[in-house]
Tab-separated table of C-alpha atoms in Angstrom:
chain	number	residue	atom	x	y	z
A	1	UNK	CA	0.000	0.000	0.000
A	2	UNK	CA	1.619	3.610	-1.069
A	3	UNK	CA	2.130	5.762	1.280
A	4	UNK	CA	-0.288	9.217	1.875
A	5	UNK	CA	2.464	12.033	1.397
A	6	UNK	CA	3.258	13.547	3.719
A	7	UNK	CA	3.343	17.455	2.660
A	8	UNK	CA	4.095	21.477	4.326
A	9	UNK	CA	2.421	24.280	3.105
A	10	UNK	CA	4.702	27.434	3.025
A	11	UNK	CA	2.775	31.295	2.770
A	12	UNK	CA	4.709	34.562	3.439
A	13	UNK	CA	3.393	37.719	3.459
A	14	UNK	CA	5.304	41.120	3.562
A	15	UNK	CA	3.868	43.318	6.308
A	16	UNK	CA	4.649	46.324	4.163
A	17	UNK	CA	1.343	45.123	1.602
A	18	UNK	CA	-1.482	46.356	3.328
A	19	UNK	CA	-4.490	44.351	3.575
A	20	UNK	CA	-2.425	40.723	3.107
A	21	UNK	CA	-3.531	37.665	5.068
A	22	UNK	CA	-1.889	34.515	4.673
A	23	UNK	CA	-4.821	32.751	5.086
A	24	UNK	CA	-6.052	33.466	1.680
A	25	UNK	CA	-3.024	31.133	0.311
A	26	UNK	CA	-3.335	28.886	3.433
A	27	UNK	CA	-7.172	28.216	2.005
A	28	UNK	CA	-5.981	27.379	-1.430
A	29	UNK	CA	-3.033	25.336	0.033
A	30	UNK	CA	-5.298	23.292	2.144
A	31	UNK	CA	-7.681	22.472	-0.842
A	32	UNK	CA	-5.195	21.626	-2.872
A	33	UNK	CA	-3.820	19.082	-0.031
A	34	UNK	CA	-7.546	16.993	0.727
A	35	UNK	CA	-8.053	17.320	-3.425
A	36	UNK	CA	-4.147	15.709	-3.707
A	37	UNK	CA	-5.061	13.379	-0.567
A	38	UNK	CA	-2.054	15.020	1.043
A	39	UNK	CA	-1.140	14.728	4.849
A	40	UNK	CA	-0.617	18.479	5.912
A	41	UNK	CA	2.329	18.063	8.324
A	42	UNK	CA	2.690	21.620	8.765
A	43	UNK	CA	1.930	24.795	7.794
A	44	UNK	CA	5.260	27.846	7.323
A	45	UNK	CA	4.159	31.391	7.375
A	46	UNK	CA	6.320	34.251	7.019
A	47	UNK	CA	5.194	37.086	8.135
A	48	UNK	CA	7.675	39.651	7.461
A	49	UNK	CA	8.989	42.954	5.825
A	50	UNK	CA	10.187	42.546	2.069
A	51	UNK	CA	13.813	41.739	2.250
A	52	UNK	CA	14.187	40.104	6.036
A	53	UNK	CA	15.291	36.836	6.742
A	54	UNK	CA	12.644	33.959	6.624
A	55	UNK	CA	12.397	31.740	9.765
A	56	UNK	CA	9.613	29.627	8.592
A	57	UNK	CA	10.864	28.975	5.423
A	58	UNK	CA	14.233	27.554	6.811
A	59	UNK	CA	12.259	25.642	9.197
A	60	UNK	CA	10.618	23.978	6.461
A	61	UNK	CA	13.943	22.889	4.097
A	62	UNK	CA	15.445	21.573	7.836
A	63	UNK	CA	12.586	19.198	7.664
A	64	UNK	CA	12.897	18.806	3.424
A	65	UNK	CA	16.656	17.578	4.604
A	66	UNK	CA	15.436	15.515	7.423
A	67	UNK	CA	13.747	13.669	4.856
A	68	UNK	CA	10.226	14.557	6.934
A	69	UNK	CA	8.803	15.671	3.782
A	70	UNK	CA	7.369	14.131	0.458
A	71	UNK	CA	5.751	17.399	-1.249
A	72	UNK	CA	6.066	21.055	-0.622
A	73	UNK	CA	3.324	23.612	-1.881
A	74	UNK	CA	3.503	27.155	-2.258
A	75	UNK	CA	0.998	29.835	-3.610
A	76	UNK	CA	3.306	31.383	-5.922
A	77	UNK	CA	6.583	31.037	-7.024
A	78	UNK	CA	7.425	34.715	-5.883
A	79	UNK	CA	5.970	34.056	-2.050
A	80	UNK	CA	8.616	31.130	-1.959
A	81	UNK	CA	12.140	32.802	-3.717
A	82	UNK	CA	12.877	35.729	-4.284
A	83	UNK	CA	14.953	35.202	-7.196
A	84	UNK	CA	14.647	32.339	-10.347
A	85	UNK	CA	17.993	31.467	-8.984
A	86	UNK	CA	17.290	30.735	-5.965
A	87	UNK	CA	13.508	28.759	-7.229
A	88	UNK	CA	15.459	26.834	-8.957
A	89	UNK	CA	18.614	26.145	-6.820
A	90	UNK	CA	15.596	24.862	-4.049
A	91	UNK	CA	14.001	23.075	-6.661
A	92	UNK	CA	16.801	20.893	-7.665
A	93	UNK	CA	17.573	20.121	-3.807
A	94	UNK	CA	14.373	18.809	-3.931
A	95	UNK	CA	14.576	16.510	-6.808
A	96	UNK	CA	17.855	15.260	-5.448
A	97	UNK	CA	15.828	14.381	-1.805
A	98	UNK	CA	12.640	12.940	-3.961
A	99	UNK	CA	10.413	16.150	-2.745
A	100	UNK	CA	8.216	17.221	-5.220
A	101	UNK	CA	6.938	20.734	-5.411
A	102	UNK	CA	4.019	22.399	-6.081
A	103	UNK	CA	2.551	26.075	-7.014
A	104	UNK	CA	-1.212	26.582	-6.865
A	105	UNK	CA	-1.102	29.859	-8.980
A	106	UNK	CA	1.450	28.821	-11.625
A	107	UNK	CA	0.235	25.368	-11.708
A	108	UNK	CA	3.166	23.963	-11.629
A	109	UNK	CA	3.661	20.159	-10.035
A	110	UNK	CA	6.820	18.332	-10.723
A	111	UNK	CA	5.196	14.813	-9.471
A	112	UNK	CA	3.950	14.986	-13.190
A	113	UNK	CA	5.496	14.357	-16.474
A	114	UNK	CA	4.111	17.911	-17.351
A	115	UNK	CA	5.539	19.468	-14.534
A	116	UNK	CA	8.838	18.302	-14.876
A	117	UNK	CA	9.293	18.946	-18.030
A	118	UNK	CA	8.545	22.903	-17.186
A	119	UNK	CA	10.694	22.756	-14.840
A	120	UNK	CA	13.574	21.868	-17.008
A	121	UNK	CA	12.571	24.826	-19.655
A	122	UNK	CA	12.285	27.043	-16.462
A	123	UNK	CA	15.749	25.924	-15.655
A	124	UNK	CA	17.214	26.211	-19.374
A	125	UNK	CA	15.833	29.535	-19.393
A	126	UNK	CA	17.598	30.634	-16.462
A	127	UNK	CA	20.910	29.118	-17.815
A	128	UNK	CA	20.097	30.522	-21.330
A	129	UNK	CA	19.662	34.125	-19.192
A	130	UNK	CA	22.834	33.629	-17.099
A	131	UNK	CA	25.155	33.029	-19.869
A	132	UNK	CA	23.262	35.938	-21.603
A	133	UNK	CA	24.482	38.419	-18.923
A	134	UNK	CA	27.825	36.969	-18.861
A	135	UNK	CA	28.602	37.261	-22.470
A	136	UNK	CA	27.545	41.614	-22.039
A	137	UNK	CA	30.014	41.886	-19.161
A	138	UNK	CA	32.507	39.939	-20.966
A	139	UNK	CA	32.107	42.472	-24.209
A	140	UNK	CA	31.460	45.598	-21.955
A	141	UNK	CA	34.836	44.499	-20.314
A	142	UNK	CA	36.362	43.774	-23.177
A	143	UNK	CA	35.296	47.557	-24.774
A	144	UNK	CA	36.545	49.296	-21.589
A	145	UNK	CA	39.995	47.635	-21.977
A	146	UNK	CA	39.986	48.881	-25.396
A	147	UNK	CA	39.051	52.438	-24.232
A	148	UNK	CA	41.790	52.481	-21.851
A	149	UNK	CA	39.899	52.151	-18.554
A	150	UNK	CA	40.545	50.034	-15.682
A	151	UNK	CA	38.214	46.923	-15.078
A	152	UNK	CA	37.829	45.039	-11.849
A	153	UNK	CA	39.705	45.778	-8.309
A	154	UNK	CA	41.003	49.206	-7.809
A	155	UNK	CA	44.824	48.847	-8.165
A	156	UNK	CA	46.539	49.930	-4.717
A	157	UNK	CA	49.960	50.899	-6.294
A	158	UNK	CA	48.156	53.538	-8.777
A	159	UNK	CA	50.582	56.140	-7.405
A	160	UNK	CA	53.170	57.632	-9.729
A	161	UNK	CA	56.624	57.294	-8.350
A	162	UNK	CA	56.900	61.293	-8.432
A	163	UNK	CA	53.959	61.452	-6.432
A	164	UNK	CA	55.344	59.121	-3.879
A	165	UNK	CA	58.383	60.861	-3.427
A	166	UNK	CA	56.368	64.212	-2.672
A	167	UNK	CA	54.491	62.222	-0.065
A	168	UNK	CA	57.884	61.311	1.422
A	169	UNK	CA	59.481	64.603	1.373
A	170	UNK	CA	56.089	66.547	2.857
A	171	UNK	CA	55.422	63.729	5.655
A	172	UNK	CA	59.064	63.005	6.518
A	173	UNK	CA	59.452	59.372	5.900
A	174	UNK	CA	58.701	56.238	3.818
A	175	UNK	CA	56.015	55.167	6.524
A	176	UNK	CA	54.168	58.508	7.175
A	177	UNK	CA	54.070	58.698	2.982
A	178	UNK	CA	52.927	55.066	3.029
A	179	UNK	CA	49.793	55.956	5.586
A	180	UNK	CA	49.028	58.870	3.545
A	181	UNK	CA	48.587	57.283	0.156
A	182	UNK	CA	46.886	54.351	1.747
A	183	UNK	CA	49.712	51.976	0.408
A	184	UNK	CA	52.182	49.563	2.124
A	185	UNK	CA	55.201	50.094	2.728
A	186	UNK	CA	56.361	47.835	-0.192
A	187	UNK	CA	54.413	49.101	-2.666
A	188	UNK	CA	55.667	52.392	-1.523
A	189	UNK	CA	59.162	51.174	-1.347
A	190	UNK	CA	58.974	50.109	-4.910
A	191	UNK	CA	57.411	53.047	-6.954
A	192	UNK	CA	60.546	55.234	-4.941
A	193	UNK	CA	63.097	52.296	-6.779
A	194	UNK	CA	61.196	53.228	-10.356
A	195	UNK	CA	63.306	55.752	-12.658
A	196	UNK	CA	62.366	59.014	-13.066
C-alpha cells in the first residue's frame, strides 16, 4: 500500500502590503492538499517585511533535509524565492531528496510528467539568461579595456613614483608617505626604486 504524502504548506506575506492575510493562500493550500489526498504536516508562514530573513521557510527545508517531507506547496513562485535562482537552486535540492513541489497559482507540479518537463525549460531559461548576462560583461569588459579604462579591483599601487616621493618629502618618511597614500610600505618602497 503507497504511502499518503506527507506534505508542508509554506505562505509569506510582507507586512509592508497592506491588507495581506496569509490565510487566503493557506485556504488554497489546504484544498489543494484533501483534493491531492495530502497529509498536511505543517503549515510555514512568514510574516515579514520585504527583504528580512525567513524563519519559517528555513524551518521547512530543515525538515525537506530531514527527509520529513514528500511534497512542498507554495501559492506562488514569488511568495517562496525571491529570485529564479534561488527557485530553482531549491528546486533541484528537492529533486535530489525525492520532494516534489508544487505552485497553486502557476500550476506547476513536478510529481507529473508535465511538470517536470517545465521545470527543465524554467531551468534552461535561467541558464540561457545567465550566460546571456555573462557574455555583455565579458564584451562591456572587453570595450573598456579597449578604451583604456581600468576593469575590476582598484589597483593599490596607482601612485606615480613622483607622487610618492612628494608624499615622502612633505610627511618626513617612507612610513608617514605610506599611511598617507593608503599603500604599504612595499608598494611604496617600490614606486621610490622606479626611474624618473
Amino acid at each position: 500500500m503507497a504511502r499518503t504524502p506527507r506534505a508542508a504548506l509554506y505562505a509569506r506575506v510582507s507586512t509592508s502590503d497592506k491588507g495581506q492575510d496569509p490565510e487566503l493562500q493557506l485556504e488554497d493550500l489546504r484544498a489543494l492538499a484533501r483534493a491531492r489526498g495530502w497529509e498536511v504536516r505543517a503549515e510555514f508562514v512568514d510574516l515579514l517585511p520585504a527583504g528580512d530573513e525567513r524563519p519559517e521557510l528555513e524551518r521547512m527545508l530543515a525538515d525537506v533535509r530531514r527527509g520529513r517531507l514528500d511534497v512542498v506547496a507554495v501559492w506562488r513562485f514569488d511568495r517562496f524565492a525571491r529570485s529564479t535562482v534561488g527557485l530553482l537552486s531549491a528546486l533541484e535540492d528537492f529533486r535530489v531528496r525525492g520532494v516534489d513541489f508544487v505552485s497553486h497559482q502557476e500550476a506547476v507540479d513536478t510529481s507529473t510528467p508535465a511538470g517536470k518537463l517545465l521545470f527543465t525549460m524554467i531551468a534552461g531559461m535561467a541558464e540561457f539568461e545567465k550566460a546571456l548576462i555573462q557574455e555583455r560583461v565579458r564584451a562591456g569588459v572587453a570595450k573598456a579595456r579597449r578604451d583604456g579604462k581600468h576593469c575590476g579591483r582598484p589597483r593599490r599601487g596607482d601612485v606615480s613614483a613622483a607622487e610618492c616621493r612628494a608624499a615622502v618629502e612633505r610627511e618626513g618618511g617612507v612610513k608617514p608617505a605610506a599611511r598617507a597614500l593608503r599603500l604599504p610600505v612595499s608598494t611604496l618602497r617600490r614606486r621610490l626604486a622606479e626611474p624618473t
